[in-house]
mmCIF file of C-alpha atoms in Angstrom:
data_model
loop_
_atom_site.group_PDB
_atom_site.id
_atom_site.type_symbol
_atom_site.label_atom_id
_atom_site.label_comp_id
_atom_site.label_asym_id
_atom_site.label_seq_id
_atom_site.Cartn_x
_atom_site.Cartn_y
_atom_site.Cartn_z
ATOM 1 C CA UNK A 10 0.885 0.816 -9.017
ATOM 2 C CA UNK A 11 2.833 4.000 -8.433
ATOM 3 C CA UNK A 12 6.540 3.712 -8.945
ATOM 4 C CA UNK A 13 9.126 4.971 -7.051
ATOM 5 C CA UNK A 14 11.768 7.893 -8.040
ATOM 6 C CA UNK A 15 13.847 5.374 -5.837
ATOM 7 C CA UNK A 16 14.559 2.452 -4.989
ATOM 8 C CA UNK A 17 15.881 3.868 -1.351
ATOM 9 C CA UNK A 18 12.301 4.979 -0.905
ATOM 10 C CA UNK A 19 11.321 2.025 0.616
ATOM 11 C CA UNK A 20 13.797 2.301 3.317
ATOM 12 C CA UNK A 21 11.624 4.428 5.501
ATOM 13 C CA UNK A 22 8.587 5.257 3.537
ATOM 14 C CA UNK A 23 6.082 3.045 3.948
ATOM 15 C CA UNK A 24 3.886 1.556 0.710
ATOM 16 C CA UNK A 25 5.767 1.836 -2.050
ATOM 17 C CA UNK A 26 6.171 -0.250 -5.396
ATOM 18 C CA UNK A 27 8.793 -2.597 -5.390
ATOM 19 C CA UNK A 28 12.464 -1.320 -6.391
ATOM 20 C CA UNK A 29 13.676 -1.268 -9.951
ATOM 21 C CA UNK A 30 15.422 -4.313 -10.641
ATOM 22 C CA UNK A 31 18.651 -3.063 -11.073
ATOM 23 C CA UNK A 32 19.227 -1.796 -7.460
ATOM 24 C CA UNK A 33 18.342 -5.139 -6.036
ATOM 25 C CA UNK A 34 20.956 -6.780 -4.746
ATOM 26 C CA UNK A 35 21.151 -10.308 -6.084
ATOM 27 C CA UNK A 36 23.549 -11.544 -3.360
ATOM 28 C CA UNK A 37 22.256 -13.692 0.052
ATOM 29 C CA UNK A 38 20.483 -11.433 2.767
ATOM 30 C CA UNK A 39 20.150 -11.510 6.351
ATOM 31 C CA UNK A 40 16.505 -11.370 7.261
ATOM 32 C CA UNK A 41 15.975 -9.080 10.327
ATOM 33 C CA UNK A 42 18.056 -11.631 12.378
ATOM 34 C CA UNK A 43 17.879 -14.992 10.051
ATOM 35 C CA UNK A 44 20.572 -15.895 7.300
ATOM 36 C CA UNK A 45 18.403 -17.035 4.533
ATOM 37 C CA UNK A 46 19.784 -17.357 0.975
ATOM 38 C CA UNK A 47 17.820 -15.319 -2.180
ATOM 39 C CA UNK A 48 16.480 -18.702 -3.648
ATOM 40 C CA UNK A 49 14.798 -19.940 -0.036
ATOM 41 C CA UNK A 50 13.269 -16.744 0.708
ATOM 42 C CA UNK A 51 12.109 -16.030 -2.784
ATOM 43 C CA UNK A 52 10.749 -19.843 -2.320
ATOM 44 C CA UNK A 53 8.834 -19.494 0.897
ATOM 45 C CA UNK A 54 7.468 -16.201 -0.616
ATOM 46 C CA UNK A 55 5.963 -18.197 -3.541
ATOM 47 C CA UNK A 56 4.634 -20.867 -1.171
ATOM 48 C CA UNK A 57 2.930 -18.188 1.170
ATOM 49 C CA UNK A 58 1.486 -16.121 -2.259
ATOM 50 C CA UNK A 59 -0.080 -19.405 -3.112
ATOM 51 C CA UNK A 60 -2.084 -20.122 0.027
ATOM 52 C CA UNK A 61 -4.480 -17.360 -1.230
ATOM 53 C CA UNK A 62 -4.614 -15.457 1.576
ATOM 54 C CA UNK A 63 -5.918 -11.753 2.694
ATOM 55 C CA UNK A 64 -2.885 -9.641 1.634
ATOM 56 C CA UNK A 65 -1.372 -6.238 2.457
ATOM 57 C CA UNK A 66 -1.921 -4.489 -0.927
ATOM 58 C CA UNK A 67 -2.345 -0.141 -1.524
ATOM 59 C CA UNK A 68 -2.453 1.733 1.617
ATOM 60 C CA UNK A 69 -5.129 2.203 3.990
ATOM 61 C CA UNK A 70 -7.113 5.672 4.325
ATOM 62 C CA UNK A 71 -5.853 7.411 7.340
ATOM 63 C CA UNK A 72 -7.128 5.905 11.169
ATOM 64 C CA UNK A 73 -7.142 8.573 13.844
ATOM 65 C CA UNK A 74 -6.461 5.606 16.013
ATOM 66 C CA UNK A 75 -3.437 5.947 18.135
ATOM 67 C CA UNK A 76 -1.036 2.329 17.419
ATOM 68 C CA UNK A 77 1.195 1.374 19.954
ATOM 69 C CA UNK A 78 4.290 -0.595 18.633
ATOM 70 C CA UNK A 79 5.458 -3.240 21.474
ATOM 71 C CA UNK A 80 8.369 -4.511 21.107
ATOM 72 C CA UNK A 81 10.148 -6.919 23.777
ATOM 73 C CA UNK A 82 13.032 -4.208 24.786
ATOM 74 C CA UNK A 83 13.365 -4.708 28.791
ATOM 75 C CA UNK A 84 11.579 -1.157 29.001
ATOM 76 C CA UNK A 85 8.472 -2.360 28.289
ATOM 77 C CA UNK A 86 8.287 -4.080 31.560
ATOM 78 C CA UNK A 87 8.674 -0.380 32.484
ATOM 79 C CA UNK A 88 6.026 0.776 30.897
ATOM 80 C CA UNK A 89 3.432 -1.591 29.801
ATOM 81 C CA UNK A 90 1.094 0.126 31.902
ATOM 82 C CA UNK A 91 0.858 3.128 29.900
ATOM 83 C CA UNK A 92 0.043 1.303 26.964
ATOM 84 C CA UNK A 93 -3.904 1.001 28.851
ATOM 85 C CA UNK A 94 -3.951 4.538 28.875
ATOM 86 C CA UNK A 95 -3.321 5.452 25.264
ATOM 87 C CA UNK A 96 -6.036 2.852 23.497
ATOM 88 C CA UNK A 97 -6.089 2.738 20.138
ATOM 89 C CA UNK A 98 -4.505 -0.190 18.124
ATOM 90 C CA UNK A 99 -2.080 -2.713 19.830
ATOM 91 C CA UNK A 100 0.944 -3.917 17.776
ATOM 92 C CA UNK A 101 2.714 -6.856 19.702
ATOM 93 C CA UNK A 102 5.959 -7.869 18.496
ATOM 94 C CA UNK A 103 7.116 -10.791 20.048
ATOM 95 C CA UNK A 104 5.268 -9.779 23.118
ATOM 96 C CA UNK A 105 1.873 -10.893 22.502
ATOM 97 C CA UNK A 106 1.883 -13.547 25.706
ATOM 98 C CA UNK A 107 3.791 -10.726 27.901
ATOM 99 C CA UNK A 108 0.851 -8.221 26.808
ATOM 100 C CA UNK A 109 -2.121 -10.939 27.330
ATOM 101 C CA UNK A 110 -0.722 -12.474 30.714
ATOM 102 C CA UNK A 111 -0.724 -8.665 31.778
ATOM 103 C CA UNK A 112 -4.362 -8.489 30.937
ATOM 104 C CA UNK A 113 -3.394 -6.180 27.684
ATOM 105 C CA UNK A 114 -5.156 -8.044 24.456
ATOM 106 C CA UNK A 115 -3.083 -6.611 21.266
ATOM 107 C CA UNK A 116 -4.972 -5.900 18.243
ATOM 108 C CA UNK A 117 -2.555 -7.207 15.521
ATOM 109 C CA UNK A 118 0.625 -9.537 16.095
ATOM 110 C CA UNK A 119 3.174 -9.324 13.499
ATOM 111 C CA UNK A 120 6.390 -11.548 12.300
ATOM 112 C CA UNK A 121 8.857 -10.695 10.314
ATOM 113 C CA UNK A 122 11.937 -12.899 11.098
ATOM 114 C CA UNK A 123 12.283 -16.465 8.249
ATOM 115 C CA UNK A 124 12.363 -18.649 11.269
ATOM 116 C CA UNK A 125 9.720 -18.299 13.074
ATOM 117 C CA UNK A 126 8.052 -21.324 14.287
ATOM 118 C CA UNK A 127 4.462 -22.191 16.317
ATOM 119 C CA UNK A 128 6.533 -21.978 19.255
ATOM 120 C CA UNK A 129 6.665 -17.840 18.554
ATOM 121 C CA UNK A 130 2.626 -18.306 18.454
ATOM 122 C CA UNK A 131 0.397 -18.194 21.609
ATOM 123 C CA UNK A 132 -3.017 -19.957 21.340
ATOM 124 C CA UNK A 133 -4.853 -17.261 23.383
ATOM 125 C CA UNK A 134 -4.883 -15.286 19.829
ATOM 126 C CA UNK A 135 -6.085 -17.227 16.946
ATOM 127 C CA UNK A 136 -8.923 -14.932 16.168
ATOM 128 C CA UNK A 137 -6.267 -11.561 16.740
ATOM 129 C CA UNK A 138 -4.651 -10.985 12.847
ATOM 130 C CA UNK A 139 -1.743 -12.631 12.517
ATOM 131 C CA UNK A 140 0.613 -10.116 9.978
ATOM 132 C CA UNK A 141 3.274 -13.223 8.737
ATOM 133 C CA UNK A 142 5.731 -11.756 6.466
ATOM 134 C CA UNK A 143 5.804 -13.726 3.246
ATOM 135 C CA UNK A 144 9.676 -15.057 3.744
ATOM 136 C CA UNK A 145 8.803 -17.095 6.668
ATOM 137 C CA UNK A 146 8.702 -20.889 6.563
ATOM 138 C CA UNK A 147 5.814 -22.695 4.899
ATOM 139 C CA UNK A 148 5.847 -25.584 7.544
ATOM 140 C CA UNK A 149 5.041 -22.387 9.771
ATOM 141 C CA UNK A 150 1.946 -21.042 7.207
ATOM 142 C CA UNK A 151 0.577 -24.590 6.988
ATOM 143 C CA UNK A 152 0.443 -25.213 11.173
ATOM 144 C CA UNK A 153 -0.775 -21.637 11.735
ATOM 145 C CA UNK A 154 -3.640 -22.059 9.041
ATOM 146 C CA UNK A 155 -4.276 -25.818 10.186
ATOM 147 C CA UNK A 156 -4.497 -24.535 13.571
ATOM 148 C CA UNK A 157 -7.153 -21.830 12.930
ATOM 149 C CA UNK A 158 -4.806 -18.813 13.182
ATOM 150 C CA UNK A 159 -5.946 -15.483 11.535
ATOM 151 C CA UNK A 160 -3.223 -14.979 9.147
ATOM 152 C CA UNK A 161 -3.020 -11.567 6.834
ATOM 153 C CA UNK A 162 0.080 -12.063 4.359
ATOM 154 C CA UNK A 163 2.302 -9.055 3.792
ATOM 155 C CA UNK A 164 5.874 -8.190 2.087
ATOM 156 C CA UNK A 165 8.544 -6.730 3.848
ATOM 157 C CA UNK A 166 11.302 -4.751 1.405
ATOM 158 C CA UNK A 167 14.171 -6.627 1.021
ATOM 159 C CA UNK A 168 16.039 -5.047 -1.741
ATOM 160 C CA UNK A 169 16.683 -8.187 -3.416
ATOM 161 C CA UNK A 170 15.540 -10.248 -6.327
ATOM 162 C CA UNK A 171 13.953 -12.568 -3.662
ATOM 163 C CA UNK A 172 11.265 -9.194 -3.465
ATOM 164 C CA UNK A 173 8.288 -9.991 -5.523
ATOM 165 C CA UNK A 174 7.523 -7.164 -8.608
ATOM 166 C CA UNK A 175 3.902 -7.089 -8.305
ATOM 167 C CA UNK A 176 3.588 -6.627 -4.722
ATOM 168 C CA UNK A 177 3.654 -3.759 -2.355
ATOM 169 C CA UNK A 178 7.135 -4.371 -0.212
ATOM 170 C CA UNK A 179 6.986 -2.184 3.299
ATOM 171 C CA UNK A 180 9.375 -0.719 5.204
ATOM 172 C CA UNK A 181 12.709 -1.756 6.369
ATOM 173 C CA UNK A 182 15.258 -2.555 9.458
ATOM 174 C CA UNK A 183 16.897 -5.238 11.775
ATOM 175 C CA UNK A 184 13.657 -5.864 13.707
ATOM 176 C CA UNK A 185 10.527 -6.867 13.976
ATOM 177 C CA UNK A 186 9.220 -3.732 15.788
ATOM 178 C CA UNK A 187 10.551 -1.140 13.148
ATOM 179 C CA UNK A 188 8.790 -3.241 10.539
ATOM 180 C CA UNK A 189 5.586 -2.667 12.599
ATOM 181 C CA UNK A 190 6.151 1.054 12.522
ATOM 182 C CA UNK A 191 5.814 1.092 8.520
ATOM 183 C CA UNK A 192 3.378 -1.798 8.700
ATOM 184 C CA UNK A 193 0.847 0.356 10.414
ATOM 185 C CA UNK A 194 1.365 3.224 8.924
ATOM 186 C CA UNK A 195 1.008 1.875 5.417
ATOM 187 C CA UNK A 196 -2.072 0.637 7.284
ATOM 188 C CA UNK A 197 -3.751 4.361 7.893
ATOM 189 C CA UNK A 198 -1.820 5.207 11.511
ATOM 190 C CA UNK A 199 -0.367 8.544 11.633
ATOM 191 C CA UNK A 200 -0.051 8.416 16.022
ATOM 192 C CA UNK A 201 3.084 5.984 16.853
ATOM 193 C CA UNK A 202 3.696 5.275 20.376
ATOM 194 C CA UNK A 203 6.798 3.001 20.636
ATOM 195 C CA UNK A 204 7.299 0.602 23.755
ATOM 196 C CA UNK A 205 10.255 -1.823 24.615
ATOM 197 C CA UNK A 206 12.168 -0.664 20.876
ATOM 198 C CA UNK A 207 15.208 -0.232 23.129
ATOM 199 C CA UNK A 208 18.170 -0.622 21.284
ATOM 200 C CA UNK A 209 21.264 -0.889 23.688
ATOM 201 C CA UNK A 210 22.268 -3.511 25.742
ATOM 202 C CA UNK A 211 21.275 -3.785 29.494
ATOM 203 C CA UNK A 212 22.233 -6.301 31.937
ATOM 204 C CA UNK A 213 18.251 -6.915 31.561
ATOM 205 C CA UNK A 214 16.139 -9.764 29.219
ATOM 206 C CA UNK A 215 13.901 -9.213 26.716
ATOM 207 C CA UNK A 216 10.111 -9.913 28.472
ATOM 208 C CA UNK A 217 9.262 -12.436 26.127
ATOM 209 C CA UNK A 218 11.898 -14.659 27.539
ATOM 210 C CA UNK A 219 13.015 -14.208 31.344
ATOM 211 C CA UNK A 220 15.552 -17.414 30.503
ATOM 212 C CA UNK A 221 16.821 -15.038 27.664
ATOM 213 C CA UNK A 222 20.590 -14.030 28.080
ATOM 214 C CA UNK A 223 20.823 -10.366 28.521
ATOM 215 C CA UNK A 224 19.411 -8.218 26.190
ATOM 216 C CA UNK A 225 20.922 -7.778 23.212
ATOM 217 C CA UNK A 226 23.839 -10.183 23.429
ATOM 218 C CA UNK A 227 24.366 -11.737 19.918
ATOM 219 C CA UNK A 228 26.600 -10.436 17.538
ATOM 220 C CA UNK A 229 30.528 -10.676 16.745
ATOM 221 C CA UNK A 230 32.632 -8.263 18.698
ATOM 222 C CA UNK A 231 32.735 -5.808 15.521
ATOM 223 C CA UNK A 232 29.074 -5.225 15.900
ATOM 224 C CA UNK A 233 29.572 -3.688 19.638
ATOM 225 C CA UNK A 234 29.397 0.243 19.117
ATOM 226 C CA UNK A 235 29.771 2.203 21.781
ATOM 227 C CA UNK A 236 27.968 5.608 21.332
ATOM 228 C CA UNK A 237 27.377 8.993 23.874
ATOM 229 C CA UNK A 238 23.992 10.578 22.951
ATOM 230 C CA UNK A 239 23.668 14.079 24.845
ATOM 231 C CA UNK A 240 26.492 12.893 26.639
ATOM 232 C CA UNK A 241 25.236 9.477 27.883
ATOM 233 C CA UNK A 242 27.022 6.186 26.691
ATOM 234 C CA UNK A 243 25.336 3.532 25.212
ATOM 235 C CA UNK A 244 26.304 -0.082 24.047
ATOM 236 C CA UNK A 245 24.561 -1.448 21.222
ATOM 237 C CA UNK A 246 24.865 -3.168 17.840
ATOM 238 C CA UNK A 247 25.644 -1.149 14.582
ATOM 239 C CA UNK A 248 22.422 -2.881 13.005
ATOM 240 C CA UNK A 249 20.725 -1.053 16.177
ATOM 241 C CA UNK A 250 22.138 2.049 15.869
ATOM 242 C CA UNK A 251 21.215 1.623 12.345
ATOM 243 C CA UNK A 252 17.617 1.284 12.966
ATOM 244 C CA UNK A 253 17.535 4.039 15.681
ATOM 245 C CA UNK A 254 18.856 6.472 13.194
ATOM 246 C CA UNK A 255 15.935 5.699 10.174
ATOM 247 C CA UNK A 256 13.357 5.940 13.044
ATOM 248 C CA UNK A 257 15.180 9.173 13.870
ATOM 249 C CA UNK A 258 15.167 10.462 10.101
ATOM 250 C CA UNK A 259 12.074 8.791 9.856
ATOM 251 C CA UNK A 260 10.317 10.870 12.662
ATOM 252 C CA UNK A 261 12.102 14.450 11.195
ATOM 253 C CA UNK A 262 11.177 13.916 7.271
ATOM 254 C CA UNK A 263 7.355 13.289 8.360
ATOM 255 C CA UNK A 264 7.726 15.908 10.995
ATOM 256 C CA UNK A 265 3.834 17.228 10.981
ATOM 257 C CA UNK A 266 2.290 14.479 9.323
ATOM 258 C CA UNK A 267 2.695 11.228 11.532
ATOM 259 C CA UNK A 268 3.336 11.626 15.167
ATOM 260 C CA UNK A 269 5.931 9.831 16.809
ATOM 261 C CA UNK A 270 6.242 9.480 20.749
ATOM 262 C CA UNK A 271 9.128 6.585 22.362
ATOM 263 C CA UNK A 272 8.681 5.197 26.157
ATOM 264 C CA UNK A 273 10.876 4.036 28.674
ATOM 265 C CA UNK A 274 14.529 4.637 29.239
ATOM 266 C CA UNK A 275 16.495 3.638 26.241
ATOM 267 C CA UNK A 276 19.247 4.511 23.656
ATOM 268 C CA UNK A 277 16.436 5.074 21.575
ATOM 269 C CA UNK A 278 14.454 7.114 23.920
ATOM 270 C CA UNK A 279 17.360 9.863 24.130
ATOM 271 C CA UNK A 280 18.031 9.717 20.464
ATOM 272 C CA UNK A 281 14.134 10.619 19.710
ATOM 273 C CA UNK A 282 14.360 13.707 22.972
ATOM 274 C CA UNK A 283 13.041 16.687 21.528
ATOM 275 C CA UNK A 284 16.237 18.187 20.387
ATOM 276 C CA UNK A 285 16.975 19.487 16.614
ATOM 277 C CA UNK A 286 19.757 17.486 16.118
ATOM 278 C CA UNK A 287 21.007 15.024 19.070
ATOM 279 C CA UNK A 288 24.814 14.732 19.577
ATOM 280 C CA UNK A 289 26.021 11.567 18.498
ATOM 281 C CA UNK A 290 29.541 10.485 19.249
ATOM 282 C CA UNK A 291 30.570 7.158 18.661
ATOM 283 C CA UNK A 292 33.722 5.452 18.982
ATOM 284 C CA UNK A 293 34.343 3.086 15.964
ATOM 285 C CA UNK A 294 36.088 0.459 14.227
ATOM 286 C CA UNK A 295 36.702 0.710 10.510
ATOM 287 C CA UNK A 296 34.627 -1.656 9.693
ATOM 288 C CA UNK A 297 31.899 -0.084 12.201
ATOM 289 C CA UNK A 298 32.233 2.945 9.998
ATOM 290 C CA UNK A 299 32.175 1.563 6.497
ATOM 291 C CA UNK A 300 28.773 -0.421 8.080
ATOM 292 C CA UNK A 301 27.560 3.151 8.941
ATOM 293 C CA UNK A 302 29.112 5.711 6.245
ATOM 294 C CA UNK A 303 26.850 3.286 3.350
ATOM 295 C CA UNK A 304 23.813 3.445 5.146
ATOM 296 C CA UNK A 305 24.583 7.360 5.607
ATOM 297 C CA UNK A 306 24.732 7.529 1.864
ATOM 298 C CA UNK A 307 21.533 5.817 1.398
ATOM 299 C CA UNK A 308 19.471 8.098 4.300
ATOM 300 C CA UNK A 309 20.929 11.012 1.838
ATOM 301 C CA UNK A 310 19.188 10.008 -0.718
ATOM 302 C CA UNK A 311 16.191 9.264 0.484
ATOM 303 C CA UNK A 312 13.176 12.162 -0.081
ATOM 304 C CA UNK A 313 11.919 13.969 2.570
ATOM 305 C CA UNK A 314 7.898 13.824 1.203
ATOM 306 C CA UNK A 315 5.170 12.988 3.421
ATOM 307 C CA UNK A 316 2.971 10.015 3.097
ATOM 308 C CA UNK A 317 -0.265 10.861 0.463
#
């Protein structure tokens, strides 16, 4: 297995080894939205490794597919239509019933987040591959498999000691749908059209849930940034900005090598406009900044190398 310079690789690169042991963190984690402890994520990872399913290993040879990352932003009900028009591979994230009542069948359906349940399933796609992340519940693995689900068993990076050593840990970020960016490009995907990965907060719902409180509303009041990109103001979370930025670097660093193309009107949208460098200007609280200032000292040491 081919190790890392890194550790930080794995923050936007997507197949690497798992991080040297001394730059995991051995405190509790918050998994892409779910507080789980070290010991009950490195517990439902041994439960799910034990089921002996079909697992996410080396990466894939290159597909000339197109994938199309949907995510549940409120653009996507925007721009779903579009997503007909591009082909290729269909990644839902949390949208699968949105896409399939809209006559769209996705090709893959992936979860990321500890907590999710059989109610986050639809059973319109057993037979579609089912990517569960490895921390999520086992009461969740059992139903799925009792139920006839296809389920393909993969590791998001964590950057703890919950992380298993022998597997291949991919990608990283608050959400499901930037874990589906690396997840298909360690998968052979090089053409990344992005739907409904919003961002900011809207007085809209996410389309998986019309009964949904307006999108993007959780959070203490320290998380709300308020940010100007080009000279348009945003609100959103710092974990948000966060993960707009690593698509951001993401998209420069593999500039000519993977293709990446956002829809709808979003914070993220204007931050990905074909500009150089997009001006940022955000107002702050210290806190805010300290959140921001260490992951600007990680994105500084990441490499900018392309995918082999």
């Amino acid at each position: 297995m081919e190790k890392p310079d890194t550790g930080l690789h794995c923050l936007w690169l997507a197949g690497r080894a798992p991080c040297p042991p001394d730059q995991r963190k051995p405190e509790g984690i918050n998994l892409v939205g779910t507080n789980i402890s070290v010991e009950d994520c490195a517990r439902n990872i041994a439960y799910a490794r034990s089921l002996g399913l079909p697992e996410v290993k080396e990466p894939a040879d290159i597909d000339d597919a197109p994938a199309v990352i949907a995510g549940a932003g409120p653009s996507l009900g925007d721009t779903w239509g579009y997503i007909r028009d591009i082909g290729g591979k269909i990644w839902s994230c949390r949208t699968a019933s949105y896409l399939m009542d809209k006559g769209i069948r996705p090709d893959a359906i992936v979860h990321t987040d500890a907590s999710t349940s059989m109610d986050d399933l639809d059973g319109r796609t057993k037979d579609i591959p089912h990517y569960l992340a490895s921390c999520i519940r086992s009461d969740t693995f059992d139903t799925a498999l009792a139920e006839g689900y296809n389920v393909i068993l993969w590791h998001p990076w964590h950057n703890t000691e919950a992380d298993p050593h022998d597997a291949w840990l991919i990608g990283n970020g608050a959400n499901v749908g930037i874990r589906s960016i690396f997840l298909a490009m360690h998968l052979g995907q090089r053409e990344i059209h992005l739907f409904g990965l919003d961002g900011n907060m809207s007085d809209r719902v996410h389309v998986y849930d019309p009964d949904d409180n307006k999108y993007g509303t959780y959070g203490d009041g320290d998380n709300i940034v308020r940010i100007a990109v080009n000279g348009r103001e945003f609100r959103t979370y710092v974990a948000f900005l966060r993960t707009a930025m690593l698509i951001r670097m993401a998209a420069n660093n593999l500039r000519g090598v993977v293709d990446f193309r956002v829809y709808g009107d979003s914070m993220l949208a204007a931050i990905m406009a074909p500009k150089d460098d997009p001006k940022l200007e955000a107002r702050l609280t210290k806190t805010q900044q300290a959140r921001l200032a260490n992951f600007h000292e990680a994105a500084q040491s990441l490499k900018k190398e392309a995918l082999a």
